[in-house]
XYZ file of N, CA, C and O in Angstrom:
488
model
N 0.809 -1.214 0.014
C 0.006 0.001 -0.013
C 0.866 1.288 0.018
O 1.920 1.306 0.640
N 0.393 2.267 -0.684
C 1.036 3.586 -0.756
C 2.426 3.570 -1.436
O 3.203 4.433 -1.252
N 2.638 2.532 -2.223
C 3.916 2.440 -2.893
C 3.780 2.688 -4.405
O 4.731 2.999 -5.103
N 2.559 2.593 -4.905
C 2.297 2.874 -6.327
C 1.098 3.774 -6.447
O 0.217 3.754 -5.639
N 1.101 4.540 -7.540
C 0.002 5.466 -7.810
C -0.347 5.314 -9.253
O 0.513 5.403 -10.165
N -1.632 5.020 -9.518
C -2.049 4.808 -10.914
C -3.439 4.294 -10.997
O -4.102 4.017 -9.986
N -3.885 4.066 -12.236
C -5.201 3.509 -12.508
C -5.209 3.016 -13.946
O -4.274 3.262 -14.715
N -6.239 2.272 -14.378
C -6.224 1.590 -15.669
C -5.981 2.505 -16.899
O -5.168 2.145 -17.722
N -6.619 3.638 -17.011
C -6.513 4.442 -18.255
C -5.431 5.545 -18.051
O -5.359 6.447 -18.900
N -4.628 5.494 -17.043
C -3.654 6.520 -16.749
C -2.617 6.603 -17.861
O -2.101 5.615 -18.358
N -2.240 7.844 -18.204
C -1.237 8.066 -19.227
C 0.094 8.537 -18.639
O 1.090 8.695 -19.328
N 0.137 8.754 -17.324
C 1.321 9.271 -16.637
C 2.127 8.107 -16.085
O 1.581 7.236 -15.402
N 3.429 8.153 -16.284
C 4.303 7.093 -15.730
C 4.332 5.883 -16.632
O 3.555 5.721 -17.572
N 5.285 4.986 -16.286
C 5.455 3.779 -17.083
C 5.518 2.520 -16.198
O 5.960 1.478 -16.691
N 5.079 2.636 -14.964
C 5.078 1.451 -14.073
C 3.783 0.691 -14.218
O 2.699 1.262 -14.131
N 3.857 -0.574 -14.490
C 2.704 -1.413 -14.649
C 2.475 -2.239 -13.404
O 3.421 -2.807 -12.891
N 1.236 -2.341 -12.949
C 0.946 -3.144 -11.756
C -0.520 -3.559 -11.778
O -1.331 -3.101 -12.583
N -0.862 -4.523 -10.959
C -2.199 -5.085 -10.840
C -2.544 -5.117 -9.338
O -1.983 -5.871 -8.570
N -3.423 -4.166 -8.884
C -3.772 -4.137 -7.456
C -4.332 -5.481 -6.977
O -5.029 -6.205 -7.692
N -3.935 -5.807 -5.732
C -4.408 -7.085 -5.139
C -4.607 -6.875 -3.613
O -4.067 -5.990 -3.019
N -5.479 -7.707 -3.083
C -5.692 -7.707 -1.637
C -4.455 -8.150 -0.903
O -3.821 -9.127 -1.305
N -4.104 -7.408 0.143
C -2.991 -7.760 1.030
C -3.579 -7.818 2.431
O -3.947 -6.781 2.990
N -3.696 -9.023 2.972
C -4.358 -9.218 4.251
C -3.658 -8.343 5.313
O -2.470 -8.311 5.423
N -4.486 -7.626 6.093
C -3.970 -6.768 7.116
C -3.535 -5.378 6.650
O -3.188 -4.539 7.458
N -3.520 -5.184 5.318
C -3.126 -3.905 4.766
C -4.147 -3.273 3.809
O -4.486 -2.139 3.953
N -4.516 -4.024 2.821
C -5.414 -3.491 1.804
C -6.412 -4.587 1.395
O -5.998 -5.559 0.709
N -7.635 -4.419 1.790
C -8.682 -5.405 1.368
C -9.485 -4.821 0.239
O -9.967 -3.678 0.292
N -9.586 -5.572 -0.849
C -10.396 -5.192 -2.012
C -10.057 -3.793 -2.496
O -10.921 -2.898 -2.553
N -8.845 -3.562 -2.895
C -8.445 -2.230 -3.403
C -9.169 -1.907 -4.719
O -9.595 -2.821 -5.423
N -9.362 -0.622 -5.007
C -9.993 -0.268 -6.308
C -9.185 -0.903 -7.433
O -7.913 -0.992 -7.349
N -9.840 -1.317 -8.459
C -9.255 -1.933 -9.666
C -8.524 -3.238 -9.357
O -7.574 -3.612 -10.091
N -8.916 -3.946 -8.312
C -8.297 -5.192 -7.956
C -8.273 -6.158 -9.153
O -9.320 -6.357 -9.805
N -7.165 -6.691 -9.490
C -6.999 -7.642 -10.569
C -6.998 -7.037 -11.968
O -6.912 -7.785 -12.957
N -7.027 -5.716 -12.065
C -7.055 -5.044 -13.354
C -5.701 -4.410 -13.633
O -5.111 -3.804 -12.748
N -5.199 -4.515 -14.824
C -3.904 -3.920 -15.218
C -3.988 -2.380 -15.053
O -4.931 -1.778 -15.600
N -3.058 -1.794 -14.378
C -2.993 -0.347 -14.179
C -1.627 0.130 -14.570
O -0.632 -0.606 -14.563
N -1.527 1.402 -14.895
C -0.231 2.014 -15.149
C -0.119 3.276 -14.316
O -1.111 3.910 -13.940
N 1.117 3.638 -13.944
C 1.323 4.784 -13.121
C 2.763 4.947 -12.697
O 3.679 4.816 -13.519
N 2.979 5.201 -11.415
C 4.275 5.549 -10.895
C 4.576 4.710 -9.665
O 3.721 4.477 -8.797
N 5.805 4.192 -9.599
C 6.298 3.440 -8.426
C 6.869 4.462 -7.460
O 7.980 4.954 -7.623
N 6.137 4.854 -6.418
C 6.534 5.868 -5.483
C 7.719 5.410 -4.650
O 8.449 6.224 -4.110
N 7.847 4.109 -4.448
C 8.947 3.597 -3.648
C 10.288 3.968 -4.230
O 11.207 4.414 -3.575
N 10.420 3.868 -5.564
C 11.653 4.242 -6.252
C 11.870 5.777 -6.173
O 12.938 6.232 -5.923
N 10.787 6.504 -6.403
C 10.897 7.940 -6.395
C 11.279 8.411 -4.957
O 12.077 9.327 -4.782
N 10.688 7.814 -3.929
C 11.033 8.174 -2.577
C 12.500 8.042 -2.210
O 13.010 8.786 -1.405
N 13.147 7.071 -2.843
C 14.567 6.865 -2.606
C 15.417 7.958 -3.246
O 16.558 8.181 -2.898
N 14.817 8.656 -4.214
C 15.568 9.652 -4.964
C 15.340 11.066 -4.436
O 16.019 11.994 -4.750
N 14.291 11.224 -3.608
C 13.892 12.538 -3.123
C 14.251 12.633 -1.652
O 14.152 11.670 -0.911
N 14.609 13.838 -1.184
C 14.897 14.006 0.236
C 13.590 14.109 1.037
O 12.802 13.178 1.013
N 13.377 15.194 1.699
C 12.206 15.318 2.509
C 11.110 16.177 1.858
O 10.096 16.441 2.477
N 11.285 16.570 0.645
C 10.356 17.423 -0.103
C 9.180 16.577 -0.652
O 9.429 15.635 -1.382
N 7.991 16.937 -0.360
C 6.798 16.216 -0.865
C 6.512 16.724 -2.281
O 6.344 17.914 -2.461
N 6.443 15.808 -3.218
C 6.166 16.165 -4.627
C 4.674 16.029 -4.850
O 4.186 14.875 -5.026
N 3.962 17.114 -4.970
C 2.543 17.119 -5.224
C 2.188 17.009 -6.691
O 1.037 16.721 -7.007
N 3.127 17.164 -7.591
C 2.822 17.186 -9.007
C 2.245 15.820 -9.446
O 1.355 15.813 -10.298
N 2.712 14.785 -8.842
C 2.165 13.444 -9.245
C 0.682 13.353 -8.863
O -0.149 12.908 -9.648
N 0.379 13.773 -7.653
C -1.009 13.724 -7.175
C -1.891 14.638 -8.036
O -2.994 14.229 -8.440
N -1.440 15.825 -8.321
C -2.241 16.765 -9.098
C -2.448 16.261 -10.498
O -3.569 16.251 -11.010
N -1.413 15.764 -11.128
C -1.569 15.228 -12.499
C -2.448 13.981 -12.574
O -3.235 13.846 -13.477
N -2.318 13.131 -11.561
C -3.190 11.929 -11.508
C -4.655 12.365 -11.382
O -5.532 11.836 -12.062
N -4.938 13.311 -10.494
C -6.258 13.797 -10.336
C -6.817 14.417 -11.626
O -7.948 14.106 -12.053
N -5.999 15.260 -12.257
C -6.471 15.958 -13.469
C -6.750 14.946 -14.580
O -7.602 15.181 -15.422
N -6.040 13.816 -14.621
C -6.254 12.820 -15.672
C -7.257 11.737 -15.334
O -7.666 10.965 -16.201
N -7.731 11.723 -14.084
C -8.632 10.663 -13.621
C -10.037 10.881 -14.271
O -10.547 11.963 -14.251
N -10.592 9.806 -14.833
C -11.855 9.939 -15.547
C -13.053 10.354 -14.672
O -13.923 11.101 -15.102
N -13.132 9.894 -13.457
C -14.279 10.209 -12.576
C -13.788 10.939 -11.313
O -13.440 10.336 -10.328
N -13.733 12.241 -11.405
C -13.214 13.057 -10.343
C -13.876 12.781 -8.972
O -13.181 12.837 -7.918
N -15.156 12.437 -8.965
C -15.836 12.144 -7.745
C -15.328 10.899 -7.021
O -15.596 10.689 -5.813
N -14.636 10.012 -7.717
C -14.166 8.797 -7.185
C -12.677 8.808 -6.865
O -12.152 7.847 -6.289
N -12.009 9.948 -7.141
C -10.552 9.963 -6.980
C -10.144 9.918 -5.507
O -9.299 9.160 -5.093
N -10.703 10.778 -4.684
C -10.342 10.870 -3.263
C -11.298 10.000 -2.433
O -12.481 9.870 -2.714
N -10.727 9.348 -1.391
C -11.567 8.584 -0.445
C -11.358 9.191 0.915
O -10.596 10.088 1.139
N -12.107 8.681 1.914
C -12.053 9.218 3.247
C -10.673 9.092 3.872
O -10.288 9.919 4.729
N -9.934 8.087 3.483
C -8.628 7.865 4.048
C -7.620 8.942 3.603
O -6.703 9.220 4.336
N -7.833 9.528 2.454
C -6.939 10.594 1.969
C -6.867 11.745 3.006
O -5.809 12.225 3.331
N -8.048 12.146 3.487
C -8.057 13.259 4.441
C -7.390 12.856 5.765
O -6.802 13.685 6.450
N -7.513 11.610 6.147
C -6.823 11.149 7.331
C -5.299 11.289 7.152
O -4.610 11.730 8.028
N -4.818 10.907 6.004
C -3.356 10.980 5.736
C -2.935 12.433 5.627
O -1.859 12.793 6.069
N -3.771 13.281 4.994
C -3.385 14.695 4.776
C -3.620 15.512 6.034
O -2.998 16.616 6.184
N -4.419 15.054 6.942
C -4.662 15.778 8.210
C -5.947 16.585 8.201
O -6.549 16.776 9.266
N -6.357 17.105 7.058
C -7.598 17.856 6.938
C -8.097 17.653 5.475
O -7.464 16.972 4.678
N -9.174 18.307 5.167
C -9.724 18.220 3.803
C -9.165 19.367 2.895
O -9.512 19.487 1.757
N -8.294 20.215 3.496
C -7.826 21.390 2.737
C -7.034 21.017 1.462
O -7.271 21.624 0.369
N -6.131 20.040 1.502
C -5.366 19.663 0.351
C -6.296 19.120 -0.729
O -6.141 19.478 -1.908
N -7.249 18.292 -0.384
C -8.195 17.781 -1.355
C -8.955 18.959 -2.010
O -9.095 18.981 -3.287
N -9.427 19.913 -1.230
C -10.162 21.040 -1.795
C -9.265 21.869 -2.714
O -9.700 22.280 -3.769
N -8.030 22.062 -2.322
C -7.083 22.832 -3.153
C -6.879 22.183 -4.527
O -6.855 22.817 -5.562
N -6.710 20.834 -4.498
C -6.484 20.119 -5.776
C -7.730 20.204 -6.639
O -7.640 20.443 -7.837
N -8.922 20.019 -6.039
C -10.148 20.109 -6.811
C -10.328 21.516 -7.419
O -10.799 21.622 -8.562
N -9.918 22.528 -6.693
C -10.073 23.899 -7.149
C -8.926 24.308 -8.104
O -8.843 25.490 -8.499
N -8.056 23.364 -8.449
C -6.962 23.560 -9.383
C -5.959 24.622 -8.837
O -5.410 25.421 -9.639
N -5.695 24.647 -7.578
C -4.696 25.515 -6.967
C -3.309 24.950 -7.356
O -3.138 23.754 -7.373
N -2.427 25.798 -7.734
C -1.107 25.322 -8.181
C -0.313 24.722 -7.037
O -0.568 25.053 -5.827
N 0.674 23.855 -7.369
C 1.538 23.249 -6.324
C 2.231 24.347 -5.517
O 2.308 24.202 -4.265
N 2.677 25.377 -6.143
C 3.371 26.431 -5.445
C 2.440 27.136 -4.411
O 2.825 27.393 -3.289
N 1.224 27.412 -4.859
C 0.275 28.050 -3.922
C -0.135 27.124 -2.764
O -0.271 27.571 -1.663
N -0.216 25.838 -3.046
C -0.497 24.874 -1.961
C 0.653 24.923 -0.962
O 0.403 24.990 0.262
N 1.836 24.848 -1.440
C 3.044 24.869 -0.572
C 3.033 26.169 0.278
O 3.358 26.166 1.456
N 2.776 27.273 -0.399
C 2.759 28.566 0.334
C 1.704 28.576 1.424
O 1.891 29.218 2.434
N 0.614 27.893 1.209
C -0.477 27.851 2.228
C -0.046 27.109 3.476
O -0.627 27.240 4.538
N 1.045 26.305 3.368
C 1.575 25.548 4.508
C 2.541 26.374 5.349
O 2.890 26.015 6.474
N 3.081 27.451 4.766
C 4.197 28.143 5.376
C 4.030 28.562 6.816
O 4.901 28.321 7.618
N 2.881 29.210 7.155
C 2.700 29.633 8.539
C 2.663 28.492 9.492
O 3.193 28.578 10.620
N 2.006 27.386 9.136
C 1.961 26.198 10.009
C 3.354 25.584 10.178
O 3.691 25.113 11.247
N 4.132 25.582 9.115
C 5.515 25.009 9.193
C 6.362 25.853 10.131
O 7.082 25.323 10.933
N 6.260 27.165 9.999
C 7.039 28.059 10.883
C 6.644 27.846 12.337
O 7.469 27.825 13.246
N 5.355 27.735 12.590
C 4.843 27.519 13.975
C 5.416 26.168 14.496
O 5.871 26.105 15.628
N 5.297 25.153 13.689
C 5.809 23.827 14.075
C 7.276 23.880 14.411
O 7.753 23.356 15.431
N 8.085 24.558 13.571
C 9.521 24.674 13.803
C 9.837 25.421 15.133
O 10.742 25.065 15.846
N 9.022 26.396 15.385
C 9.212 27.194 16.652
C 8.894 26.320 17.834
O 9.678 26.302 18.816
N 7.851 25.560 17.793
C 7.438 24.689 18.922
C 8.486 23.553 19.117
O 8.870 23.253 20.257
N 8.913 22.964 18.050
C 9.828 21.778 18.155
C 11.244 22.176 18.530
O 12.023 21.339 19.020
N 11.582 23.479 18.370
C 12.960 23.898 18.569
C 13.472 23.524 19.979
O 14.605 23.095 20.143
N 12.651 23.646 20.974
C 13.067 23.395 22.356
C 13.276 21.884 22.602
O 13.822 21.501 23.602
N 12.804 21.056 21.692
C 12.917 19.622 21.837
C 14.092 18.962 21.064
O 14.448 17.844 21.261
N 14.763 19.796 20.217
C 15.817 19.287 19.392
C 17.078 19.047 20.223
O 17.441 19.879 21.078
N 17.675 17.895 19.992
C 18.924 17.549 20.670
C 20.160 18.078 19.939
O 21.214 18.290 20.505
N 19.999 18.272 18.612
C 21.071 18.743 17.757
C 20.657 19.950 17.001
O 19.476 20.275 16.859
N 21.622 20.633 16.403
C 21.378 21.821 15.610
C 20.423 21.458 14.480
O 20.601 20.432 13.823
N 19.484 22.326 14.254
C 18.480 22.113 13.156
C 19.153 22.289 11.828
O 20.073 23.035 11.668
N 18.686 21.581 10.793
C 19.137 21.746 9.433
C 18.054 22.523 8.675
O 16.886 22.323 8.873
N 18.492 23.487 7.847
C 17.526 24.228 7.042
C 18.087 24.585 5.705
O 19.163 24.697 5.416
């Protein structure tokens, strides 16, 4: 779970996979047993530092045939709120989405500073 991103008619990426049930992790995933194409996030994750790349998510949403079926309830649990979903639906740019996080990131860094054992990296 969460290692590949794609769907049957997807034109983005060249990773081929067939969703399957994984007991204790993913029961009856969408498109189970159907050939899908997309992106292997596990490989990309090894190439990227701590920066979250939203372009994949935005492009997948824009190319998805049934927009009402793209997001599920679990997405908001992972994202923390429904704000990211709403921004993507409203076609907010990746840069604007990142900018909307700035004040929260600064507040988090201020709060965590007293808990750091080593000098912060920035």
